[in-house]
mmCIF file of C-alpha atoms and ligand atoms in Angstrom:
data_model
loop_
_atom_site.group_PDB
_atom_site.id
_atom_site.type_symbol
_atom_site.label_atom_id
_atom_site.label_comp_id
_atom_site.label_asym_id
_atom_site.label_seq_id
_atom_site.Cartn_x
_atom_site.Cartn_y
_atom_site.Cartn_z
ATOM 1 C CA UNK A 1 163.084 -2.142 269.377
ATOM 2 C CA UNK A 2 161.194 -1.378 272.548
ATOM 3 C CA UNK A 3 161.682 -4.753 274.162
ATOM 4 C CA UNK A 4 165.229 -5.648 275.000
ATOM 5 C CA UNK A 5 166.653 -9.098 274.560
ATOM 6 C CA UNK A 6 168.066 -10.223 277.898
ATOM 7 C CA UNK A 7 170.460 -13.059 278.717
ATOM 8 C CA UNK A 8 170.768 -14.026 282.350
ATOM 9 C CA UNK A 9 173.376 -16.241 284.014
ATOM 10 C CA UNK A 10 174.043 -17.552 287.489
ATOM 11 C CA UNK A 11 177.770 -17.377 288.091
ATOM 12 C CA UNK A 12 179.129 -19.855 290.624
ATOM 13 C CA UNK A 13 181.601 -18.693 293.197
ATOM 14 C CA UNK A 14 185.076 -20.211 293.526
ATOM 15 C CA UNK A 15 184.513 -22.496 290.562
ATOM 16 C CA UNK A 16 187.652 -22.024 288.515
ATOM 17 C CA UNK A 17 187.029 -24.792 286.033
ATOM 18 C CA UNK A 18 183.910 -23.255 284.503
ATOM 19 C CA UNK A 19 184.814 -19.611 285.147
ATOM 20 C CA UNK A 20 184.163 -17.515 282.072
ATOM 21 C CA UNK A 21 181.450 -19.741 280.637
ATOM 22 C CA UNK A 22 178.759 -17.070 280.859
ATOM 23 C CA UNK A 23 180.968 -14.715 278.862
ATOM 24 C CA UNK A 24 181.709 -17.378 276.263
ATOM 25 C CA UNK A 25 177.966 -18.020 275.905
ATOM 26 C CA UNK A 26 177.209 -14.305 275.543
ATOM 27 C CA UNK A 27 179.806 -14.017 272.834
ATOM 28 C CA UNK A 28 178.185 -16.894 270.960
ATOM 29 C CA UNK A 29 174.735 -15.331 271.302
ATOM 30 C CA UNK A 30 175.905 -11.918 270.108
ATOM 31 C CA UNK A 31 177.594 -13.509 267.093
ATOM 32 C CA UNK A 32 174.346 -15.227 266.182
ATOM 33 C CA UNK A 33 172.571 -11.898 266.404
ATOM 34 C CA UNK A 34 175.033 -10.456 263.896
ATOM 35 C CA UNK A 35 176.494 -7.839 266.272
ATOM 36 C CA UNK A 36 179.720 -6.288 264.905
ATOM 37 C CA UNK A 37 182.940 -7.938 266.004
ATOM 38 C CA UNK A 38 184.491 -4.901 267.720
ATOM 39 C CA UNK A 39 181.436 -4.550 269.964
ATOM 40 C CA UNK A 40 181.500 -8.274 270.709
ATOM 41 C CA UNK A 41 185.156 -8.015 271.597
ATOM 42 C CA UNK A 42 184.562 -5.181 274.048
ATOM 43 C CA UNK A 43 181.579 -6.951 275.625
ATOM 44 C CA UNK A 44 183.633 -10.135 275.923
ATOM 45 C CA UNK A 45 186.501 -8.432 277.750
ATOM 46 C CA UNK A 46 184.282 -6.347 280.031
ATOM 47 C CA UNK A 47 181.987 -9.202 280.923
ATOM 48 C CA UNK A 48 184.759 -11.765 281.398
ATOM 49 C CA UNK A 49 186.566 -9.568 283.898
ATOM 50 C CA UNK A 50 183.340 -8.887 285.786
ATOM 51 C CA UNK A 51 182.384 -12.542 285.765
ATOM 52 C CA UNK A 52 185.821 -13.596 287.035
ATOM 53 C CA UNK A 53 185.638 -10.999 289.802
ATOM 54 C CA UNK A 54 182.350 -12.458 291.001
ATOM 55 C CA UNK A 55 183.936 -15.934 290.949
ATOM 56 C CA UNK A 56 187.131 -15.050 292.815
ATOM 57 C CA UNK A 57 186.113 -12.149 295.051
ATOM 58 C CA UNK A 58 182.378 -12.423 295.695
ATOM 59 C CA UNK A 59 181.417 -16.100 295.947
ATOM 60 C CA UNK A 60 179.445 -15.866 292.731
ATOM 61 C CA UNK A 61 176.602 -13.694 291.534
ATOM 62 C CA UNK A 62 174.245 -12.977 288.683
ATOM 63 C CA UNK A 63 175.134 -11.583 285.264
ATOM 64 C CA UNK A 64 172.575 -10.005 282.973
ATOM 65 C CA UNK A 65 173.258 -8.853 279.448
ATOM 66 C CA UNK A 66 170.656 -6.731 277.667
ATOM 67 C CA UNK A 67 170.842 -6.203 273.922
ATOM 68 C CA UNK A 68 169.323 -2.762 273.344
ATOM 69 C CA UNK A 69 168.857 -0.635 270.279
ATOM 70 C CA UNK A 70 171.961 1.538 270.649
ATOM 71 C CA UNK A 71 174.061 -0.370 273.149
ATOM 72 C CA UNK A 72 174.630 -3.516 275.127
ATOM 73 C CA UNK A 73 174.200 -3.308 278.879
ATOM 74 C CA UNK A 74 175.948 -5.661 281.262
ATOM 75 C CA UNK A 75 174.730 -5.837 284.868
ATOM 76 C CA UNK A 76 176.753 -7.830 287.389
ATOM 77 C CA UNK A 77 175.304 -8.266 290.842
ATOM 78 C CA UNK A 78 176.647 -10.145 293.817
ATOM 79 C CA UNK A 79 176.129 -10.417 297.556
ATOM 80 C CA UNK A 80 179.819 -10.757 298.307
ATOM 81 C CA UNK A 81 182.027 -8.754 300.677
ATOM 82 C CA UNK A 82 181.763 -5.550 298.661
ATOM 83 C CA UNK A 83 184.554 -3.126 297.778
ATOM 84 C CA UNK A 84 185.623 -0.731 300.554
ATOM 85 C CA UNK A 85 187.685 1.675 298.485
ATOM 86 C CA UNK A 86 186.513 1.721 294.883
ATOM 87 C CA UNK A 87 189.124 4.238 293.771
ATOM 88 C CA UNK A 88 191.888 2.006 295.055
ATOM 89 C CA UNK A 89 190.306 -1.092 293.477
ATOM 90 C CA UNK A 90 190.191 0.703 290.122
ATOM 91 C CA UNK A 91 193.948 1.252 290.123
ATOM 92 C CA UNK A 92 195.854 -0.856 287.616
ATOM 93 C CA UNK A 93 197.725 -3.602 289.443
ATOM 94 C CA UNK A 94 195.742 -3.418 292.698
ATOM 95 C CA UNK A 95 194.553 -6.856 293.745
ATOM 96 C CA UNK A 96 193.557 -8.702 296.889
ATOM 97 C CA UNK A 97 193.579 -12.081 295.125
ATOM 98 C CA UNK A 98 195.090 -15.029 297.008
ATOM 99 C CA UNK A 99 198.259 -16.812 295.910
ATOM 100 C CA UNK A 100 196.193 -19.812 294.806
ATOM 101 C CA UNK A 101 194.100 -17.632 292.555
ATOM 102 C CA UNK A 102 197.205 -15.863 291.233
ATOM 103 C CA UNK A 103 198.856 -19.163 290.386
ATOM 104 C CA UNK A 104 195.996 -19.758 287.941
ATOM 105 C CA UNK A 105 196.805 -16.547 286.103
ATOM 106 C CA UNK A 106 194.188 -14.323 287.770
ATOM 107 C CA UNK A 107 194.837 -11.449 290.135
ATOM 108 C CA UNK A 108 196.772 -9.144 287.834
ATOM 109 C CA UNK A 109 194.749 -6.244 289.164
ATOM 110 C CA UNK A 110 193.747 -5.346 285.617
ATOM 111 C CA UNK A 111 190.146 -6.513 285.683
ATOM 112 C CA UNK A 112 188.359 -3.311 286.702
ATOM 113 C CA UNK A 113 190.667 -1.182 284.497
ATOM 114 C CA UNK A 114 189.917 -3.493 281.549
ATOM 115 C CA UNK A 115 186.176 -3.155 282.228
ATOM 116 C CA UNK A 116 186.422 0.617 282.340
ATOM 117 C CA UNK A 117 188.546 0.771 279.219
ATOM 118 C CA UNK A 118 186.199 -1.382 277.171
ATOM 119 C CA UNK A 119 182.896 0.187 278.159
ATOM 120 C CA UNK A 120 181.425 3.574 277.311
ATOM 121 C CA UNK A 121 180.081 3.953 280.820
ATOM 122 C CA UNK A 122 180.563 2.004 284.013
ATOM 123 C CA UNK A 123 179.076 2.515 287.449
ATOM 124 C CA UNK A 124 180.007 0.584 290.570
ATOM 125 C CA UNK A 125 177.694 0.474 293.575
ATOM 126 C CA UNK A 126 179.225 -1.418 296.423
ATOM 127 C CA UNK A 127 178.503 -1.686 300.115
ATOM 128 C CA UNK A 128 180.918 -3.578 302.353
ATOM 129 C CA UNK A 129 179.201 -6.627 303.799
ATOM 130 C CA UNK A 130 176.252 -6.318 301.407
ATOM 131 C CA UNK A 131 177.508 -6.701 297.874
ATOM 132 C CA UNK A 132 178.446 -5.108 294.593
ATOM 133 C CA UNK A 133 176.473 -4.037 291.535
ATOM 134 C CA UNK A 134 178.278 -3.013 288.374
ATOM 135 C CA UNK A 135 176.538 -1.651 285.273
ATOM 136 C CA UNK A 136 178.435 -1.251 282.014
ATOM 137 C CA UNK A 137 177.167 0.119 278.725
ATOM 138 C CA UNK A 138 178.849 -0.591 275.443
ATOM 139 C CA UNK A 139 177.673 1.388 272.413
ATOM 140 C CA UNK A 140 177.643 -0.235 269.007
ATOM 141 C CA UNK A 141 180.485 1.069 266.882
ATOM 142 C CA UNK A 142 181.840 2.858 269.937
ATOM 143 C CA UNK A 143 185.488 3.245 270.714
ATOM 144 C CA UNK A 144 187.364 1.852 273.670
ATOM 145 C CA UNK A 145 188.517 4.519 276.110
ATOM 146 C CA UNK A 146 192.181 5.306 275.664
ATOM 147 C CA UNK A 147 194.604 4.534 278.447
ATOM 148 C CA UNK A 148 193.935 2.458 281.517
ATOM 149 C CA UNK B 1 199.166 -18.538 257.259
ATOM 150 C CA UNK B 2 196.886 -21.139 258.795
ATOM 151 C CA UNK B 3 197.510 -22.667 262.206
ATOM 152 C CA UNK B 4 198.081 -26.038 260.593
ATOM 153 C CA UNK B 5 200.791 -24.712 258.274
ATOM 154 C CA UNK B 6 202.300 -22.720 261.124
ATOM 155 C CA UNK B 7 202.557 -25.817 263.332
ATOM 156 C CA UNK B 8 204.106 -27.896 260.568
ATOM 157 C CA UNK B 9 206.488 -25.225 259.331
ATOM 158 C CA UNK B 10 208.005 -24.686 262.770
ATOM 159 C CA UNK B 11 207.702 -28.258 263.977
ATOM 160 C CA UNK B 12 205.587 -27.390 267.008
ATOM 161 C CA UNK B 13 203.811 -30.276 268.707
ATOM 162 C CA UNK B 14 200.097 -30.321 268.004
ATOM 163 C CA UNK B 15 198.305 -31.061 271.288
ATOM 164 C CA UNK B 16 194.887 -30.380 269.804
ATOM 165 C CA UNK B 17 193.843 -28.683 266.597
ATOM 166 C CA UNK B 18 190.074 -28.519 266.212
ATOM 167 C CA UNK B 19 190.332 -25.463 263.931
ATOM 168 C CA UNK B 20 193.364 -25.977 261.649
ATOM 169 C CA UNK B 21 192.176 -23.439 259.085
ATOM 170 C CA UNK B 22 192.269 -20.467 261.455
ATOM 171 C CA UNK B 23 194.441 -17.696 260.059
ATOM 172 C CA UNK B 24 197.340 -16.347 262.094
ATOM 173 C CA UNK B 25 198.254 -12.701 262.354
ATOM 174 C CA UNK B 26 200.642 -11.364 264.982
ATOM 175 C CA UNK B 27 201.464 -12.733 268.407
ATOM 176 C CA UNK B 28 201.144 -11.867 272.085
ATOM 177 C CA UNK B 29 203.199 -13.225 274.991
ATOM 178 C CA UNK B 30 201.685 -13.331 278.466
ATOM 179 C CA UNK B 31 200.730 -15.505 281.415
ATOM 180 C CA UNK B 32 198.460 -13.150 283.347
ATOM 181 C CA UNK B 33 194.971 -13.656 281.974
ATOM 182 C CA UNK B 34 193.766 -10.058 282.348
ATOM 183 C CA UNK B 35 196.733 -8.782 280.362
ATOM 184 C CA UNK B 36 196.055 -11.267 277.608
ATOM 185 C CA UNK B 37 192.329 -10.421 277.599
ATOM 186 C CA UNK B 38 193.087 -6.732 277.371
ATOM 187 C CA UNK B 39 195.979 -6.766 274.936
ATOM 188 C CA UNK B 40 196.003 -9.833 272.678
ATOM 189 C CA UNK B 41 194.524 -9.099 269.283
ATOM 190 C CA UNK B 42 192.287 -11.166 267.111
ATOM 191 C CA UNK B 43 194.128 -14.008 265.283
ATOM 192 C CA UNK B 44 197.272 -13.648 267.420
ATOM 193 C CA UNK B 45 199.369 -16.630 268.375
ATOM 194 C CA UNK B 46 199.285 -16.603 272.188
ATOM 195 C CA UNK B 47 202.608 -17.675 273.682
ATOM 196 C CA UNK B 48 202.334 -18.689 277.318
ATOM 197 C CA UNK B 49 203.423 -21.117 280.009
ATOM 198 C CA UNK B 50 199.936 -21.109 281.524
ATOM 199 C CA UNK B 51 198.148 -24.382 280.805
ATOM 200 C CA UNK B 52 195.098 -24.501 283.042
ATOM 201 C CA UNK B 53 191.494 -24.679 281.912
ATOM 202 C CA UNK B 54 191.005 -20.907 282.105
ATOM 203 C CA UNK B 55 193.223 -20.345 279.083
ATOM 204 C CA UNK B 56 190.506 -21.882 276.903
ATOM 205 C CA UNK B 57 187.942 -19.237 277.837
ATOM 206 C CA UNK B 58 190.487 -16.462 277.378
ATOM 207 C CA UNK B 59 191.591 -17.773 273.964
ATOM 208 C CA UNK B 60 187.934 -18.029 272.931
ATOM 209 C CA UNK B 61 187.020 -14.542 274.115
ATOM 210 C CA UNK B 62 190.170 -12.846 272.817
ATOM 211 C CA UNK B 63 189.827 -14.665 269.474
ATOM 212 C CA UNK B 64 193.415 -15.838 269.367
ATOM 213 C CA UNK B 65 194.224 -18.297 266.567
ATOM 214 C CA UNK B 66 196.107 -20.719 268.793
ATOM 215 C CA UNK B 67 197.822 -21.141 272.141
ATOM 216 C CA UNK B 68 201.527 -21.953 271.886
ATOM 217 C CA UNK B 69 202.662 -23.511 275.167
ATOM 218 C CA UNK B 70 206.361 -22.746 275.625
ATOM 219 C CA UNK B 71 209.131 -24.108 277.864
ATOM 220 C CA UNK B 72 207.958 -27.688 277.372
ATOM 221 C CA UNK B 73 204.774 -27.043 279.340
ATOM 222 C CA UNK B 74 202.188 -29.756 278.742
ATOM 223 C CA UNK B 75 198.418 -29.801 278.859
ATOM 224 C CA UNK B 76 196.352 -32.389 280.693
ATOM 225 C CA UNK B 77 193.555 -34.433 279.152
ATOM 226 C CA UNK B 78 190.752 -32.340 280.584
ATOM 227 C CA UNK B 79 192.216 -29.155 279.141
ATOM 228 C CA UNK B 80 192.634 -30.742 275.719
ATOM 229 C CA UNK B 81 189.106 -32.138 275.771
ATOM 230 C CA UNK B 82 187.634 -28.759 276.609
ATOM 231 C CA UNK B 83 189.823 -26.991 274.057
ATOM 232 C CA UNK B 84 188.762 -29.433 271.326
ATOM 233 C CA UNK B 85 185.112 -28.883 272.185
ATOM 234 C CA UNK B 86 185.465 -25.107 272.120
ATOM 235 C CA UNK B 87 187.519 -24.987 268.930
ATOM 236 C CA UNK B 88 190.719 -23.787 270.613
ATOM 237 C CA UNK B 89 194.002 -24.903 268.983
ATOM 238 C CA UNK B 90 196.872 -25.771 271.337
ATOM 239 C CA UNK B 91 200.465 -26.276 270.198
ATOM 240 C CA UNK B 92 203.582 -26.769 272.286
ATOM 241 C CA UNK B 93 207.342 -26.342 272.097
ATOM 242 C CA UNK B 94 210.382 -26.819 274.330
ATOM 243 C CA UNK B 95 211.640 -23.368 273.344
ATOM 244 C CA UNK B 96 211.361 -20.467 275.765
ATOM 245 C CA UNK B 97 208.718 -17.846 274.957
ATOM 246 C CA UNK B 98 211.513 -15.559 273.775
ATOM 247 C CA UNK B 99 213.124 -18.182 271.538
ATOM 248 C CA UNK B 100 209.773 -19.132 270.076
ATOM 249 C CA UNK B 101 208.877 -15.494 269.452
ATOM 250 C CA UNK B 102 212.161 -14.852 267.652
ATOM 251 C CA UNK B 103 211.667 -17.968 265.552
ATOM 252 C CA UNK B 104 208.142 -17.083 264.387
ATOM 253 C CA UNK B 105 208.503 -13.315 264.098
ATOM 254 C CA UNK B 106 208.719 -13.038 260.332
ATOM 255 C CA UNK B 107 206.041 -15.620 259.662
ATOM 256 C CA UNK B 108 203.326 -14.159 261.882
ATOM 257 C CA UNK B 109 203.670 -10.527 260.915
HETATM 258 N N1 ADP C 1 182.699 -8.207 292.783
HETATM 259 C C1 ADP C 1 183.633 -7.887 293.687
HETATM 260 N N2 ADP C 1 183.410 -8.080 295.012
HETATM 261 C C2 ADP C 1 184.340 -7.752 295.938
HETATM 262 N N3 ADP C 1 185.543 -7.231 295.637
HETATM 263 C C3 ADP C 1 185.831 -7.008 294.335
HETATM 264 C C4 ADP C 1 184.909 -7.329 293.298
HETATM 265 N N4 ADP C 1 185.461 -6.977 292.121
HETATM 266 C C5 ADP C 1 186.674 -6.483 292.401
HETATM 267 N N5 ADP C 1 186.904 -6.485 293.736
HETATM 268 C C6 ADP C 1 188.106 -5.960 294.446
HETATM 269 O O1 ADP C 1 188.806 -5.080 293.564
HETATM 270 C C7 ADP C 1 190.134 -5.550 293.359
HETATM 271 C C8 ADP C 1 190.604 -5.224 291.958
HETATM 272 O O2 ADP C 1 189.839 -5.939 290.993
HETATM 273 P P1 ADP C 1 190.484 -6.258 289.563
HETATM 274 O O3 ADP C 1 190.947 -4.980 288.955
HETATM 275 O O4 ADP C 1 189.519 -7.059 288.787
HETATM 276 O O5 ADP C 1 191.788 -7.099 289.920
HETATM 277 P P2 ADP C 1 191.933 -8.637 290.351
HETATM 278 O O6 ADP C 1 190.628 -9.315 290.114
HETATM 279 O O7 ADP C 1 193.012 -9.154 289.463
HETATM 280 O O8 ADP C 1 192.308 -8.644 291.787
HETATM 281 C C9 ADP C 1 190.098 -7.016 293.673
HETATM 282 O O9 ADP C 1 191.354 -7.555 294.037
HETATM 283 C C10 ADP C 1 189.092 -7.048 294.839
HETATM 284 O O10 ADP C 1 189.698 -6.672 296.034
HETATM 285 MG MG1 MG C 2 189.620 -9.154 288.381
#
């Protein structure tokens, strides 16, 4: 399979009523393609957290999911405020979410740790004032990383 | 056990049940969406007091069998419409999450 199947979504910022819809659509598409359920589960978790982060922290962005021969690649790109201290952001429980956002059930500070845990590789490129680009790879039949 | 039998057996209110045949196995209690995403397992009953629209996406992505709203929490019409469309079952009870969990523990194992 030399050509990769790519799904692309515009994710709207600060829209809490439709937040997560791109992830729900990806899950549906992967099911139709007959991808195994454990892989779909890991993609769903990783992508949902990334999508929600673009909604609540970055004013929206673009999500791209590529179905490749050995893995699924998720690319999340936004032109939001960026992440100053990535190591700190990766810590379980760390969150800058507002009280309003928290009252909806977001802002547990577990998003980036969940993304890391459910992907086989994850890279974050972020420049304050410019934006953030996150690439995650999820191998078919792979195993979630232990711990958070 | 199916969601329909589960709801009837324990007398939970059925707020919407687009997928009554879904099988139940295990349960998870939580109101913070990232915890539920990361920890709820497929076919779990999800006990929560969170009843906004975002629970529908989480229930769909985490593959829970139903949401059980505890503490008498209700769902508005928009939530129920979306849940029905997406095939997400929502039940409710006046019990606390703890009381509900104790009550269902043998049945959902
Ligand atoms: N796309 C993004 N743009 C800017 N900041 C982000 C982005 N994603 C995450 N962050 C920052 O990293 C923190 C931790 O993210 P996460 O673990 O998902 O927790 P939460 O979203 O619950 O706050 C966020 O509170 C925010 O400060
Ligand atoms: Mg997050």
